[in-house]
């Protein structure tokens, strides 16, 4: 592709991003896109077959990354020996959610297209696809608990769907509203703690188990953050304070609960 062709392609994609973000896929005008780009309709069709093709070129790579990342985390968790899965419930999913958040923040406009502007395309079904994957993973985990002799109470399918859908909507709100990254990381951790504790309650597992998992997983998270900090040479003081305080809270709560159990 010549330099002139690359320039034309860049103009078309930039104009399309502007038009789609402003009006959404359904209302976006191909005529307006070529006008903003300063190219002819004939020139446009030298690069793309349709408005759908153009939209796909902007978001498909990022849509696929998110789904593949999520599926990979589900597969990795399923490959953990059954007897170890209850103690690793938060680690794999937590790393995955963090990775998805960081990737989305590196490609904010593309994800705003997917989440807010994709009605009329296959990409509008992102949350539905993730809910379907998560639901299957939940059922597989319930089967593991059954085999381990720790069966969960029956879960209403409608409630299950509502809770899983709500979890992903909550996660994507961070991206839609472009919250400052450090705040988004903090909210993600709070969200995960909230949903994990809730699911463990519904599944008949104790809050103590959740705290034990957090006490194991949180130091690993801190090590991961330390590596990132050394690479980026930058970390927010508020985040440091929050992470340290949360770890102290976990330890104190664990000790308190163990003392109660001992005195019971």
Short mmCIF file of C-alpha atoms in Angstrom, two decimals:
data_model
loop_
_atom_site.label_atom_id
_atom_site.label_comp_id
_atom_site.label_asym_id
_atom_site.label_seq_id
_atom_site.Cartn_x
_atom_site.Cartn_y
_atom_site.Cartn_z
CA UNK A 1 0.00 0.00 0.00
CA UNK A 2 1.43 3.35 -1.04
CA UNK A 3 1.83 6.29 1.33
CA UNK A 4 -1.09 8.05 -0.37
CA UNK A 5 -3.31 4.99 0.08
CA UNK A 6 -2.33 4.71 3.73
CA UNK A 7 -3.20 8.38 4.23
CA UNK A 8 -6.60 7.89 2.60
CA UNK A 9 -7.29 4.84 4.74
CA UNK A 10 -6.35 6.75 7.87
CA UNK A 11 -8.68 9.62 6.93
CA UNK A 12 -11.58 7.22 6.36
CA UNK A 13 -11.05 5.39 9.65
CA UNK A 14 -10.69 8.63 11.62
CA UNK A 15 -13.85 10.06 10.07
CA UNK A 16 -15.71 6.81 10.73
CA UNK A 17 -14.65 6.78 14.38
CA UNK A 18 -15.93 10.32 14.75
CA UNK A 19 -19.24 9.61 13.01
CA UNK A 20 -19.93 6.30 14.78
CA UNK A 21 -19.12 7.71 18.23
CA UNK A 22 -21.43 10.65 17.62
CA UNK A 23 -24.40 8.88 16.01
CA UNK A 24 -23.97 5.15 16.56
CA UNK A 25 -23.75 2.56 13.79
CA UNK A 26 -27.42 2.64 12.75
CA UNK A 27 -27.66 6.41 12.38
CA UNK A 28 -24.17 7.01 11.02
CA UNK A 29 -24.10 8.21 7.42
CA UNK A 30 -21.64 6.78 4.94
CA UNK A 31 -22.06 9.95 2.91
CA UNK A 32 -21.05 12.01 5.94
CA UNK A 33 -18.04 9.77 6.64
CA UNK A 34 -16.58 10.29 3.17
CA UNK A 35 -17.36 14.01 3.42
CA UNK A 36 -15.49 14.33 6.73
CA UNK A 37 -12.62 12.25 5.33
CA UNK A 38 -12.46 14.43 2.22
CA UNK A 39 -12.59 11.46 -0.16
CA UNK A 40 -15.02 10.29 -2.81
CA UNK A 41 -17.51 7.46 -2.36
CA UNK A 42 -15.63 5.60 -5.09
CA UNK A 43 -12.41 5.93 -3.12
CA UNK A 44 -14.16 4.57 -0.02
CA UNK A 45 -15.27 1.42 -1.84
CA UNK A 46 -11.67 0.82 -2.79
CA UNK A 47 -11.05 -0.01 0.88
CA UNK A 48 -14.36 -1.23 2.31
CA UNK A 49 -17.40 -3.00 0.92
CA UNK A 50 -19.95 -1.36 3.21
CA UNK A 51 -20.58 0.61 6.38
CA UNK A 52 -20.76 -2.73 8.21
CA UNK A 53 -17.35 -3.72 6.87
CA UNK A 54 -15.89 -0.40 8.01
CA UNK A 55 -17.34 -0.73 11.53
CA UNK A 56 -16.03 -4.28 11.78
CA UNK A 57 -12.53 -3.13 10.83
CA UNK A 58 -12.55 -0.69 13.75
CA UNK A 59 -13.71 -3.02 16.52
CA UNK A 60 -13.42 -6.72 15.61
CA UNK A 61 -9.83 -7.15 16.85
CA UNK A 62 -10.69 -5.68 20.25
CA UNK A 63 -13.99 -7.54 20.55
CA UNK A 64 -12.19 -10.82 19.86
CA UNK A 65 -9.40 -10.02 22.32
CA UNK A 66 -11.87 -9.51 25.16
CA UNK A 67 -13.82 -12.68 24.44
CA UNK A 68 -10.64 -14.74 23.98
CA UNK A 69 -9.19 -13.40 27.23
CA UNK A 70 -12.38 -14.29 29.09
CA UNK A 71 -12.63 -17.77 27.53
CA UNK A 72 -8.97 -18.41 28.36
CA UNK A 73 -9.58 -17.59 32.03
CA UNK A 74 -12.58 -19.92 32.13
CA UNK A 75 -10.52 -22.71 30.56
CA UNK A 76 -7.61 -22.19 32.97
CA UNK A 77 -9.94 -22.36 35.96
CA UNK A 78 -11.61 -25.52 34.66
CA UNK A 79 -8.18 -27.16 34.34
CA UNK A 80 -7.39 -26.63 38.05
CA UNK A 81 -7.84 -29.92 39.97
CA UNK A 82 -11.43 -30.03 41.30
CA UNK A 83 -10.36 -30.16 44.95
CA UNK A 84 -8.32 -26.95 44.46
CA UNK A 85 -10.96 -24.95 42.59
CA UNK A 86 -12.81 -23.59 45.67
CA UNK A 87 -9.55 -22.07 46.95
CA UNK A 88 -8.76 -20.48 43.57
CA UNK A 89 -12.18 -19.05 42.79
CA UNK A 90 -11.05 -15.42 42.74
CA UNK A 91 -7.47 -15.59 41.43
CA UNK A 92 -7.95 -16.55 37.78
CA UNK A 93 -11.04 -14.41 37.24
CA UNK A 94 -9.41 -11.46 39.02
CA UNK A 95 -6.36 -11.50 36.75
CA UNK A 96 -8.62 -11.76 33.72
CA UNK A 97 -10.83 -8.81 34.73
CA UNK A 98 -7.74 -6.72 35.44
CA UNK A 99 -6.24 -7.60 32.04
CA UNK A 100 -9.51 -6.76 30.27
CA UNK A 101 -9.76 -3.44 32.08
CA UNK A 102 -6.20 -2.43 31.17
CA UNK A 103 -6.69 -3.45 27.53
CA UNK A 104 -9.98 -1.57 27.28
CA UNK A 105 -8.38 1.58 28.68
CA UNK A 106 -5.71 1.33 26.00
CA UNK A 107 -8.50 1.24 23.36
CA UNK A 108 -11.24 3.37 24.91
CA UNK A 109 -12.83 4.67 21.73
CA UNK A 110 -13.06 1.22 20.19
CA UNK A 111 -14.76 -0.15 23.30
CA UNK A 112 -17.13 2.80 23.47
CA UNK A 113 -18.12 1.88 19.93
CA UNK A 114 -18.76 -1.72 20.98
CA UNK A 115 -20.60 -0.87 24.21
CA UNK A 116 -22.55 2.24 23.20
CA UNK A 117 -22.70 2.51 19.42
CA UNK A 118 -22.93 -1.01 17.98
CA UNK A 119 -26.70 -1.56 17.79
CA UNK A 120 -27.45 -3.13 14.43
CA UNK A 121 -24.20 -5.14 14.36
CA UNK A 122 -23.10 -8.47 15.83
CA UNK A 123 -20.92 -6.58 18.30
CA UNK A 124 -23.93 -5.37 20.28
CA UNK A 125 -24.16 -8.89 21.73
CA UNK A 126 -20.87 -8.73 23.67
CA UNK A 127 -22.45 -8.84 27.13
CA UNK A 128 -24.88 -11.57 26.06
CA UNK A 129 -21.97 -13.71 24.85
CA UNK A 130 -20.01 -13.17 28.06
CA UNK A 131 -23.08 -13.97 30.17
CA UNK A 132 -23.53 -17.24 28.28
CA UNK A 133 -19.88 -18.20 28.86
CA UNK A 134 -20.00 -17.25 32.55
CA UNK A 135 -23.26 -19.15 33.07
CA UNK A 136 -21.72 -22.32 31.67
CA UNK A 137 -18.66 -21.82 33.87
CA UNK A 138 -20.90 -21.36 36.91
CA UNK A 139 -22.77 -24.59 36.17
CA UNK A 140 -19.49 -26.45 35.70
CA UNK A 141 -18.28 -25.16 39.08
CA UNK A 142 -21.55 -26.17 40.76
CA UNK A 143 -20.99 -29.68 39.39
CA UNK A 144 -17.49 -29.65 40.93
CA UNK A 145 -18.92 -28.66 44.32
CA UNK A 146 -21.42 -31.51 44.02
CA UNK A 147 -18.62 -34.02 43.39
CA UNK A 148 -16.65 -32.65 46.34
CA UNK A 149 -19.60 -33.27 48.64
CA UNK A 150 -20.30 -29.54 49.01
CA UNK A 151 -23.46 -29.14 46.91
CA UNK A 152 -24.88 -25.67 46.52
CA UNK A 153 -28.57 -24.93 47.08
CA UNK A 154 -30.63 -24.76 43.85
CA UNK A 155 -30.15 -21.43 42.06
CA UNK A 156 -33.08 -19.84 40.25
CA UNK A 157 -32.10 -19.51 36.58
CA UNK A 158 -33.67 -16.08 36.21
CA UNK A 159 -31.86 -14.76 39.27
CA UNK A 160 -28.62 -16.29 38.02
CA UNK A 161 -29.03 -14.54 34.65
CA UNK A 162 -29.84 -11.21 36.32
CA UNK A 163 -26.81 -11.38 38.63
CA UNK A 164 -24.34 -12.38 35.91
CA UNK A 165 -25.67 -9.75 33.51
CA UNK A 166 -25.48 -7.14 36.27
CA UNK A 167 -21.87 -8.07 36.99
CA UNK A 168 -20.77 -7.42 33.41
CA UNK A 169 -22.82 -4.24 33.12
CA UNK A 170 -21.13 -3.00 36.30
CA UNK A 171 -17.70 -3.82 34.90
CA UNK A 172 -18.33 -2.06 31.59
CA UNK A 173 -19.68 1.04 33.33
CA UNK A 174 -16.06 1.77 34.31
CA UNK A 175 -15.16 1.97 30.63
CA UNK A 176 -18.29 3.73 29.37
CA UNK A 177 -17.82 6.57 31.87
CA UNK A 178 -14.03 6.74 31.34
CA UNK A 179 -13.29 6.83 35.05
CA UNK A 180 -9.69 7.72 35.94
CA UNK A 181 -7.70 4.50 35.64
CA UNK A 182 -6.58 4.29 39.28
CA UNK A 183 -10.17 4.81 40.42
CA UNK A 184 -11.35 2.17 37.94
CA UNK A 185 -8.85 -0.34 39.38
CA UNK A 186 -10.11 0.42 42.87
CA UNK A 187 -13.76 0.04 41.82
CA UNK A 188 -12.95 -3.21 40.03
CA UNK A 189 -11.52 -4.68 43.20
CA UNK A 190 -14.50 -3.53 45.24
CA UNK A 191 -16.86 -4.95 42.61
CA UNK A 192 -15.11 -8.32 42.61
CA UNK A 193 -15.22 -8.53 46.41
CA UNK A 194 -18.93 -7.67 46.37
CA UNK A 195 -19.91 -10.21 43.72
CA UNK A 196 -17.63 -12.98 45.01
CA UNK A 197 -19.03 -12.71 48.54
CA UNK A 198 -22.57 -12.68 47.15
CA UNK A 199 -22.03 -15.74 44.96
CA UNK A 200 -20.41 -17.65 47.82
CA UNK A 201 -23.46 -16.89 49.96
CA UNK A 202 -25.81 -18.14 47.23
CA UNK A 203 -23.66 -21.24 46.74
CA UNK A 204 -23.73 -22.01 50.45
CA UNK A 205 -20.02 -21.35 51.01
CA UNK A 206 -18.86 -19.42 54.05
CA UNK A 207 -17.60 -15.86 54.05
CA UNK A 208 -14.59 -17.19 55.94
CA UNK A 209 -13.60 -19.17 52.85
CA UNK A 210 -13.74 -15.96 50.84
CA UNK A 211 -11.52 -14.15 53.34
CA UNK A 212 -9.01 -17.00 53.29
CA UNK A 213 -8.90 -16.83 49.49
CA UNK A 214 -8.42 -13.09 49.63
CA UNK A 215 -5.61 -13.42 52.19
CA UNK A 216 -3.80 -15.77 49.80
CA UNK A 217 -4.58 -13.97 46.55
CA UNK A 218 -4.02 -10.39 47.69
CA UNK A 219 -0.26 -10.74 48.34
CA UNK A 220 0.03 -12.22 44.82
CA UNK A 221 -1.86 -9.20 43.51
CA UNK A 222 0.52 -6.86 45.37
CA UNK A 223 3.53 -8.63 43.84
CA UNK A 224 1.93 -8.20 40.41
CA UNK A 225 1.40 -4.48 41.13
CA UNK A 226 5.02 -4.14 42.30
CA UNK A 227 6.26 -5.54 39.01
CA UNK A 228 4.05 -3.13 37.08
CA UNK A 229 5.23 -0.26 39.27
CA UNK A 230 8.88 -1.09 38.64
CA UNK A 231 8.15 -1.17 34.92
CA UNK A 232 6.12 2.02 34.79
CA UNK A 233 7.95 3.87 37.61
CA UNK A 234 4.62 5.33 38.67
CA UNK A 235 1.90 4.40 41.14
CA UNK A 236 -0.79 6.48 42.76
CA UNK A 237 -0.36 7.09 46.53
CA UNK A 238 -4.09 6.69 47.11
CA UNK A 239 -3.91 3.25 45.50
CA UNK A 240 -0.96 2.29 47.73
CA UNK A 241 -2.91 3.33 50.83
CA UNK A 242 -6.05 1.50 49.72
CA UNK A 243 -4.21 -1.73 48.89
CA UNK A 244 -2.24 -1.74 52.14
CA UNK A 245 -5.31 -0.94 54.23
CA UNK A 246 -7.35 -3.62 52.51
CA UNK A 247 -4.69 -6.25 53.20
CA UNK A 248 -4.55 -5.25 56.88
CA UNK A 249 -8.35 -5.47 56.99
CA UNK A 250 -8.27 -9.01 55.57
CA UNK A 251 -5.71 -10.17 58.16
CA UNK A 252 -7.53 -8.56 61.11
CA UNK A 253 -10.88 -9.99 60.00
CA UNK A 254 -9.37 -13.46 59.58
CA UNK A 255 -7.82 -13.37 63.05
CA UNK A 256 -11.09 -12.15 64.52
CA UNK A 257 -13.08 -14.93 62.88
CA UNK A 258 -10.59 -17.62 63.89
CA UNK A 259 -10.74 -16.40 67.50
CA UNK A 260 -14.54 -16.59 67.44
CA UNK A 261 -14.38 -20.12 66.08
CA UNK A 262 -11.84 -21.12 68.76
CA UNK A 263 -14.02 -19.69 71.50
CA UNK A 264 -17.22 -21.19 70.12
#
